[in-house]
Amino acid sequence: MHHRILGWLLLTLSCAPAMAATMANDAHRECNARFDYSIETRGERVALSDDQHRYELYADRIDRDGREISLTAEQRRLARQYREQLEALVPKITDVALRGAMLGIESLAIVTAGLSGDEHRLSDLIARLEILTMKLRRELDGRHLPAGDAWFGGDLDHEIERLAVDAASGLVGSVAGLIAGAIFDPAGVEARSDYVERLVERRIEPRAEALGAQAEALCDQLTELDRLETRLGLFNAVQIDAQSI
């Protein structure tokens, strides 16, 4: 019994919102990717910026710092293909990152409230999560990607951290209470653990599997984008861990 309860603690803490930085597929294949340039898509223009340069990709040309770059016919073809693929990828990446981060926090909230038997706490955490998700969707509008891991602004980072800490601290207290309660009411604790397991299977696992499938498809597309970028030979925005390919 104690091992099962502690297992819940380790499982849910490992699900905390780290998916914005890492897009994981399955146990056999993992794609660790990041952008070293911030990305902005607007109309027919896709812009990539870092501390040194700003590239603007249009249907028929590329500007660097406001000046058109001379391109070969092959580079124009590659640039057009790159721009179209990147433009299609940005909203998909932001959606997977957002839903992955929120799913991690929701799993903490469900297990915390489920193990404690506190339905009011669960309702409160889920309500806060829904409000935070709406704010994040406004921030991640599907047209921008930040460079590196700087996904959210300072206020939103603080709000995410506070919600995760509240859920995690409640989980630790719930597990401690269950371990103590197992001595006096093992059947009750077992029933509560079964309830949490069913709740996770129903609410978390199907969405996590669907998210994993989407992330796997994104990994393939990011790998192709990285290859196009290498052939284009102008910038190196996409970074993929070579060991993950």
mmCIF file of C-alpha atoms in Angstrom, residues 12-220:
data_model
loop_
_atom_site.group_PDB
_atom_site.id
_atom_site.type_symbol
_atom_site.label_atom_id
_atom_site.label_comp_id
_atom_site.label_asym_id
_atom_site.label_seq_id
_atom_site.Cartn_x
_atom_site.Cartn_y
_atom_site.Cartn_z
ATOM 1 C CA THR A 12 2.403 13.039 -10.779
ATOM 2 C CA LEU A 13 5.441 15.099 -9.859
ATOM 3 C CA SER A 14 7.165 13.747 -12.964
ATOM 4 C CA CYS A 15 4.211 15.011 -15.044
ATOM 5 C CA ALA A 16 4.708 18.631 -13.942
ATOM 6 C CA PRO A 17 4.737 21.143 -16.805
ATOM 7 C CA ALA A 18 7.988 20.578 -18.600
ATOM 8 C CA MET A 19 6.513 19.807 -22.009
ATOM 9 C CA ALA A 20 6.839 23.348 -23.224
ATOM 10 C CA ALA A 21 10.590 22.872 -23.323
ATOM 11 C CA THR A 22 10.669 19.216 -24.477
ATOM 12 C CA MET A 23 8.350 17.541 -26.980
ATOM 13 C CA ALA A 24 8.458 13.888 -25.948
ATOM 14 C CA ASN A 25 7.195 11.088 -28.133
ATOM 15 C CA ASP A 26 7.224 7.533 -26.808
ATOM 16 C CA ALA A 27 9.716 5.544 -24.759
ATOM 17 C CA HIS A 28 11.711 4.592 -27.847
ATOM 18 C CA ARG A 29 11.937 7.968 -29.593
ATOM 19 C CA GLU A 30 12.303 11.427 -28.186
ATOM 20 C CA CYS A 31 12.693 14.733 -30.006
ATOM 21 C CA ASN A 32 14.345 17.523 -28.007
ATOM 22 C CA ALA A 33 14.013 20.692 -30.066
ATOM 23 C CA ARG A 34 14.211 24.418 -29.558
ATOM 24 C CA PHE A 35 14.338 27.580 -31.639
ATOM 25 C CA ASP A 36 17.365 29.866 -31.260
ATOM 26 C CA TYR A 37 15.408 32.592 -33.070
ATOM 27 C CA SER A 38 12.055 34.037 -32.086
ATOM 28 C CA ILE A 39 9.449 33.372 -34.772
ATOM 29 C CA GLU A 40 6.644 35.642 -35.919
ATOM 30 C CA THR A 41 4.148 34.814 -38.669
ATOM 31 C CA ARG A 42 1.913 37.535 -40.038
ATOM 32 C CA GLY A 43 0.183 37.495 -43.402
ATOM 33 C CA GLU A 44 2.601 36.320 -46.077
ATOM 34 C CA ARG A 45 5.663 37.195 -43.991
ATOM 35 C CA VAL A 46 7.541 34.964 -41.557
ATOM 36 C CA ALA A 47 10.176 36.720 -39.417
ATOM 37 C CA LEU A 48 13.058 35.092 -37.505
ATOM 38 C CA SER A 49 15.021 37.241 -35.035
ATOM 39 C CA ASP A 50 17.931 36.815 -32.655
ATOM 40 C CA ASP A 51 20.272 39.301 -30.964
ATOM 41 C CA GLN A 52 22.215 39.869 -34.199
ATOM 42 C CA HIS A 53 19.871 39.616 -37.179
ATOM 43 C CA ARG A 54 16.269 39.690 -38.305
ATOM 44 C CA TYR A 55 15.289 37.613 -41.327
ATOM 45 C CA GLU A 56 11.976 38.211 -43.082
ATOM 46 C CA LEU A 57 10.809 35.480 -45.446
ATOM 47 C CA TYR A 58 8.324 36.359 -48.179
ATOM 48 C CA ALA A 59 6.926 34.308 -51.056
ATOM 49 C CA ASP A 60 9.662 35.434 -53.464
ATOM 50 C CA ARG A 61 12.530 36.821 -51.359
ATOM 51 C CA ILE A 62 14.353 36.957 -47.997
ATOM 52 C CA ASP A 63 15.338 40.218 -46.294
ATOM 53 C CA ARG A 64 18.094 40.351 -43.679
ATOM 54 C CA ASP A 65 17.971 43.412 -41.439
ATOM 55 C CA GLY A 66 15.776 45.157 -43.995
ATOM 56 C CA ARG A 67 17.896 44.368 -47.063
ATOM 57 C CA GLU A 68 17.067 41.747 -49.664
ATOM 58 C CA ILE A 69 19.498 38.820 -49.878
ATOM 59 C CA SER A 70 20.650 37.609 -53.279
ATOM 60 C CA LEU A 71 19.380 34.038 -53.710
ATOM 61 C CA THR A 72 19.872 31.316 -56.287
ATOM 62 C CA ALA A 73 16.826 29.701 -57.884
ATOM 63 C CA GLU A 74 17.338 26.658 -55.644
ATOM 64 C CA GLN A 75 17.545 28.814 -52.526
ATOM 65 C CA ARG A 76 14.319 30.567 -53.506
ATOM 66 C CA ARG A 77 12.589 27.212 -53.832
ATOM 67 C CA LEU A 78 13.936 26.040 -50.464
ATOM 68 C CA ALA A 79 13.056 29.350 -48.796
ATOM 69 C CA ARG A 80 9.472 29.163 -50.041
ATOM 70 C CA GLN A 81 9.139 25.582 -48.807
ATOM 71 C CA TYR A 82 10.727 26.485 -45.464
ATOM 72 C CA ARG A 83 8.441 29.483 -44.957
ATOM 73 C CA GLU A 84 5.291 27.486 -45.717
ATOM 74 C CA GLN A 85 6.256 24.645 -43.385
ATOM 75 C CA LEU A 86 7.285 26.952 -40.547
ATOM 76 C CA GLU A 87 4.089 28.984 -40.871
ATOM 77 C CA ALA A 88 2.033 25.787 -40.558
ATOM 78 C CA LEU A 89 4.109 24.510 -37.617
ATOM 79 C CA VAL A 90 3.955 27.525 -35.302
ATOM 80 C CA PRO A 91 0.300 27.150 -34.192
ATOM 81 C CA LYS A 92 0.723 23.380 -33.803
ATOM 82 C CA ILE A 93 3.790 23.783 -31.586
ATOM 83 C CA THR A 94 2.174 26.394 -29.361
ATOM 84 C CA ASP A 95 -0.938 24.237 -28.986
ATOM 85 C CA VAL A 96 1.024 21.112 -27.985
ATOM 86 C CA ALA A 97 3.243 23.072 -25.600
ATOM 87 C CA LEU A 98 0.290 24.767 -23.917
ATOM 88 C CA ARG A 99 -1.798 21.621 -23.573
ATOM 89 C CA GLY A 100 1.199 19.648 -22.324
ATOM 90 C CA ALA A 101 1.988 22.169 -19.607
ATOM 91 C CA MET A 102 -1.644 22.411 -18.509
ATOM 92 C CA LEU A 103 -2.075 18.635 -18.541
ATOM 93 C CA GLY A 104 0.856 18.305 -16.162
ATOM 94 C CA ILE A 105 -0.691 20.744 -13.692
ATOM 95 C CA GLU A 106 -4.138 19.169 -14.064
ATOM 96 C CA SER A 107 -2.731 15.731 -13.248
ATOM 97 C CA LEU A 108 -1.252 17.158 -10.054
ATOM 98 C CA ALA A 109 -4.584 18.762 -9.172
ATOM 99 C CA ILE A 110 -6.607 15.599 -9.791
ATOM 100 C CA VAL A 111 -4.311 13.331 -7.799
ATOM 101 C CA THR A 112 -4.013 15.863 -4.961
ATOM 102 C CA ALA A 113 -7.759 16.275 -4.571
ATOM 103 C CA GLY A 114 -8.502 12.616 -5.248
ATOM 104 C CA LEU A 115 -6.139 11.278 -2.603
ATOM 105 C CA SER A 116 -7.365 13.799 -0.052
ATOM 106 C CA GLY A 117 -11.025 13.236 -0.947
ATOM 107 C CA ASP A 118 -11.466 17.009 -1.138
ATOM 108 C CA GLU A 119 -13.813 17.637 -4.081
ATOM 109 C CA HIS A 120 -13.943 21.360 -3.282
ATOM 110 C CA ARG A 121 -10.158 21.567 -3.641
ATOM 111 C CA LEU A 122 -10.334 19.772 -6.980
ATOM 112 C CA SER A 123 -13.025 22.161 -8.255
ATOM 113 C CA ASP A 124 -10.975 25.152 -7.112
ATOM 114 C CA LEU A 125 -7.762 23.937 -8.760
ATOM 115 C CA ILE A 126 -9.533 23.061 -12.023
ATOM 116 C CA ALA A 127 -11.277 26.469 -12.084
ATOM 117 C CA ARG A 128 -7.922 28.219 -11.610
ATOM 118 C CA LEU A 129 -6.423 26.016 -14.315
ATOM 119 C CA GLU A 130 -9.175 26.957 -16.786
ATOM 120 C CA ILE A 131 -8.664 30.681 -16.137
ATOM 121 C CA LEU A 132 -4.895 30.302 -16.552
ATOM 122 C CA THR A 133 -5.372 28.333 -19.777
ATOM 123 C CA MET A 134 -7.479 31.153 -21.258
ATOM 124 C CA LYS A 135 -4.760 33.678 -20.363
ATOM 125 C CA LEU A 136 -2.067 31.484 -21.908
ATOM 126 C CA ARG A 137 -4.075 31.017 -25.101
ATOM 127 C CA ARG A 138 -4.229 34.789 -25.462
ATOM 128 C CA GLU A 139 -0.455 34.969 -24.898
ATOM 129 C CA LEU A 140 0.326 32.062 -27.237
ATOM 130 C CA ASP A 141 -1.775 33.230 -30.174
ATOM 131 C CA GLY A 142 -0.422 30.740 -32.703
ATOM 132 C CA ARG A 143 1.559 33.426 -34.568
ATOM 133 C CA HIS A 144 4.622 33.701 -32.322
ATOM 134 C CA LEU A 145 7.251 31.373 -30.899
ATOM 135 C CA PRO A 146 9.831 32.620 -28.401
ATOM 136 C CA ALA A 147 13.505 31.770 -28.638
ATOM 137 C CA GLY A 148 14.761 29.124 -26.217
ATOM 138 C CA ASP A 149 12.553 28.313 -23.226
ATOM 139 C CA ALA A 150 11.110 31.792 -22.590
ATOM 140 C CA TRP A 151 7.556 30.745 -23.345
ATOM 141 C CA PHE A 152 5.583 32.971 -21.005
ATOM 142 C CA GLY A 153 5.877 36.464 -19.558
ATOM 143 C CA GLY A 154 6.907 37.097 -15.963
ATOM 144 C CA ASP A 155 3.368 37.390 -14.566
ATOM 145 C CA LEU A 156 2.193 34.235 -16.313
ATOM 146 C CA ASP A 157 5.323 32.352 -15.255
ATOM 147 C CA HIS A 158 4.573 33.324 -11.660
ATOM 148 C CA GLU A 159 0.934 32.249 -11.994
ATOM 149 C CA ILE A 160 1.892 28.863 -13.467
ATOM 150 C CA GLU A 161 4.471 28.308 -10.743
ATOM 151 C CA ARG A 162 2.026 29.263 -7.982
ATOM 152 C CA LEU A 163 -0.659 26.895 -9.273
ATOM 153 C CA ALA A 164 1.822 24.028 -9.660
ATOM 154 C CA VAL A 165 3.257 24.634 -6.177
ATOM 155 C CA ASP A 166 -0.237 24.722 -4.637
ATOM 156 C CA ALA A 167 -1.139 21.440 -6.317
ATOM 157 C CA ALA A 168 2.179 19.775 -5.468
ATOM 158 C CA SER A 169 2.168 20.887 -1.826
ATOM 159 C CA GLY A 170 -1.364 19.558 -1.467
ATOM 160 C CA LEU A 171 -0.239 16.270 -2.984
ATOM 161 C CA VAL A 172 2.566 15.847 -0.458
ATOM 162 C CA GLY A 173 0.108 16.502 2.379
ATOM 163 C CA SER A 174 -2.426 14.071 0.908
ATOM 164 C CA VAL A 175 0.156 11.312 0.554
ATOM 165 C CA ALA A 176 1.412 11.841 4.099
ATOM 166 C CA GLY A 177 -2.164 11.655 5.390
ATOM 167 C CA LEU A 178 -2.870 8.514 3.392
ATOM 168 C CA ILE A 179 0.224 6.746 4.694
ATOM 169 C CA ALA A 180 -0.871 7.504 8.246
ATOM 170 C CA GLY A 181 -4.500 6.605 7.479
ATOM 171 C CA ALA A 182 -3.528 3.281 5.920
ATOM 172 C CA ILE A 183 -2.625 2.029 9.391
ATOM 173 C CA PHE A 184 -6.186 2.540 10.689
ATOM 174 C CA ASP A 185 -8.327 2.250 7.543
ATOM 175 C CA PRO A 186 -6.481 0.317 4.830
ATOM 176 C CA ALA A 187 -9.704 -0.503 2.941
ATOM 177 C CA GLY A 188 -10.693 3.173 2.771
ATOM 178 C CA VAL A 189 -7.275 4.197 1.513
ATOM 179 C CA GLU A 190 -7.322 1.426 -1.089
ATOM 180 C CA ALA A 191 -10.736 2.583 -2.330
ATOM 181 C CA ARG A 192 -9.524 6.164 -2.613
ATOM 182 C CA SER A 193 -6.426 5.085 -4.532
ATOM 183 C CA ASP A 194 -8.614 3.064 -6.913
ATOM 184 C CA TYR A 195 -10.795 6.142 -7.424
ATOM 185 C CA VAL A 196 -7.780 8.288 -8.299
ATOM 186 C CA GLU A 197 -6.484 5.650 -10.690
ATOM 187 C CA ARG A 198 -9.817 5.531 -12.541
ATOM 188 C CA LEU A 199 -9.944 9.328 -12.606
ATOM 189 C CA VAL A 200 -6.484 9.562 -14.159
ATOM 190 C CA GLU A 201 -7.287 6.807 -16.663
ATOM 191 C CA ARG A 202 -10.457 8.621 -17.727
ATOM 192 C CA ARG A 203 -9.335 12.269 -17.688
ATOM 193 C CA ILE A 204 -5.566 12.283 -18.225
ATOM 194 C CA GLU A 205 -4.343 9.200 -20.081
ATOM 195 C CA PRO A 206 -6.404 9.543 -23.308
ATOM 196 C CA ARG A 207 -5.390 13.180 -23.692
ATOM 197 C CA ALA A 208 -1.754 12.372 -22.900
ATOM 198 C CA GLU A 209 -1.727 9.665 -25.586
ATOM 199 C CA ALA A 210 -3.286 12.001 -28.154
ATOM 200 C CA LEU A 211 -0.791 14.700 -27.228
ATOM 201 C CA GLY A 212 2.080 12.238 -27.608
ATOM 202 C CA ALA A 213 0.914 11.337 -31.114
ATOM 203 C CA GLN A 214 0.777 15.024 -32.064
ATOM 204 C CA ALA A 215 4.234 15.604 -30.591
ATOM 205 C CA GLU A 216 5.632 12.682 -32.586
ATOM 206 C CA ALA A 217 4.282 14.160 -35.813
ATOM 207 C CA LEU A 218 5.780 17.538 -34.878
ATOM 208 C CA CYS A 219 9.146 15.903 -34.285
ATOM 209 C CA ASP A 220 9.182 14.575 -37.853
#
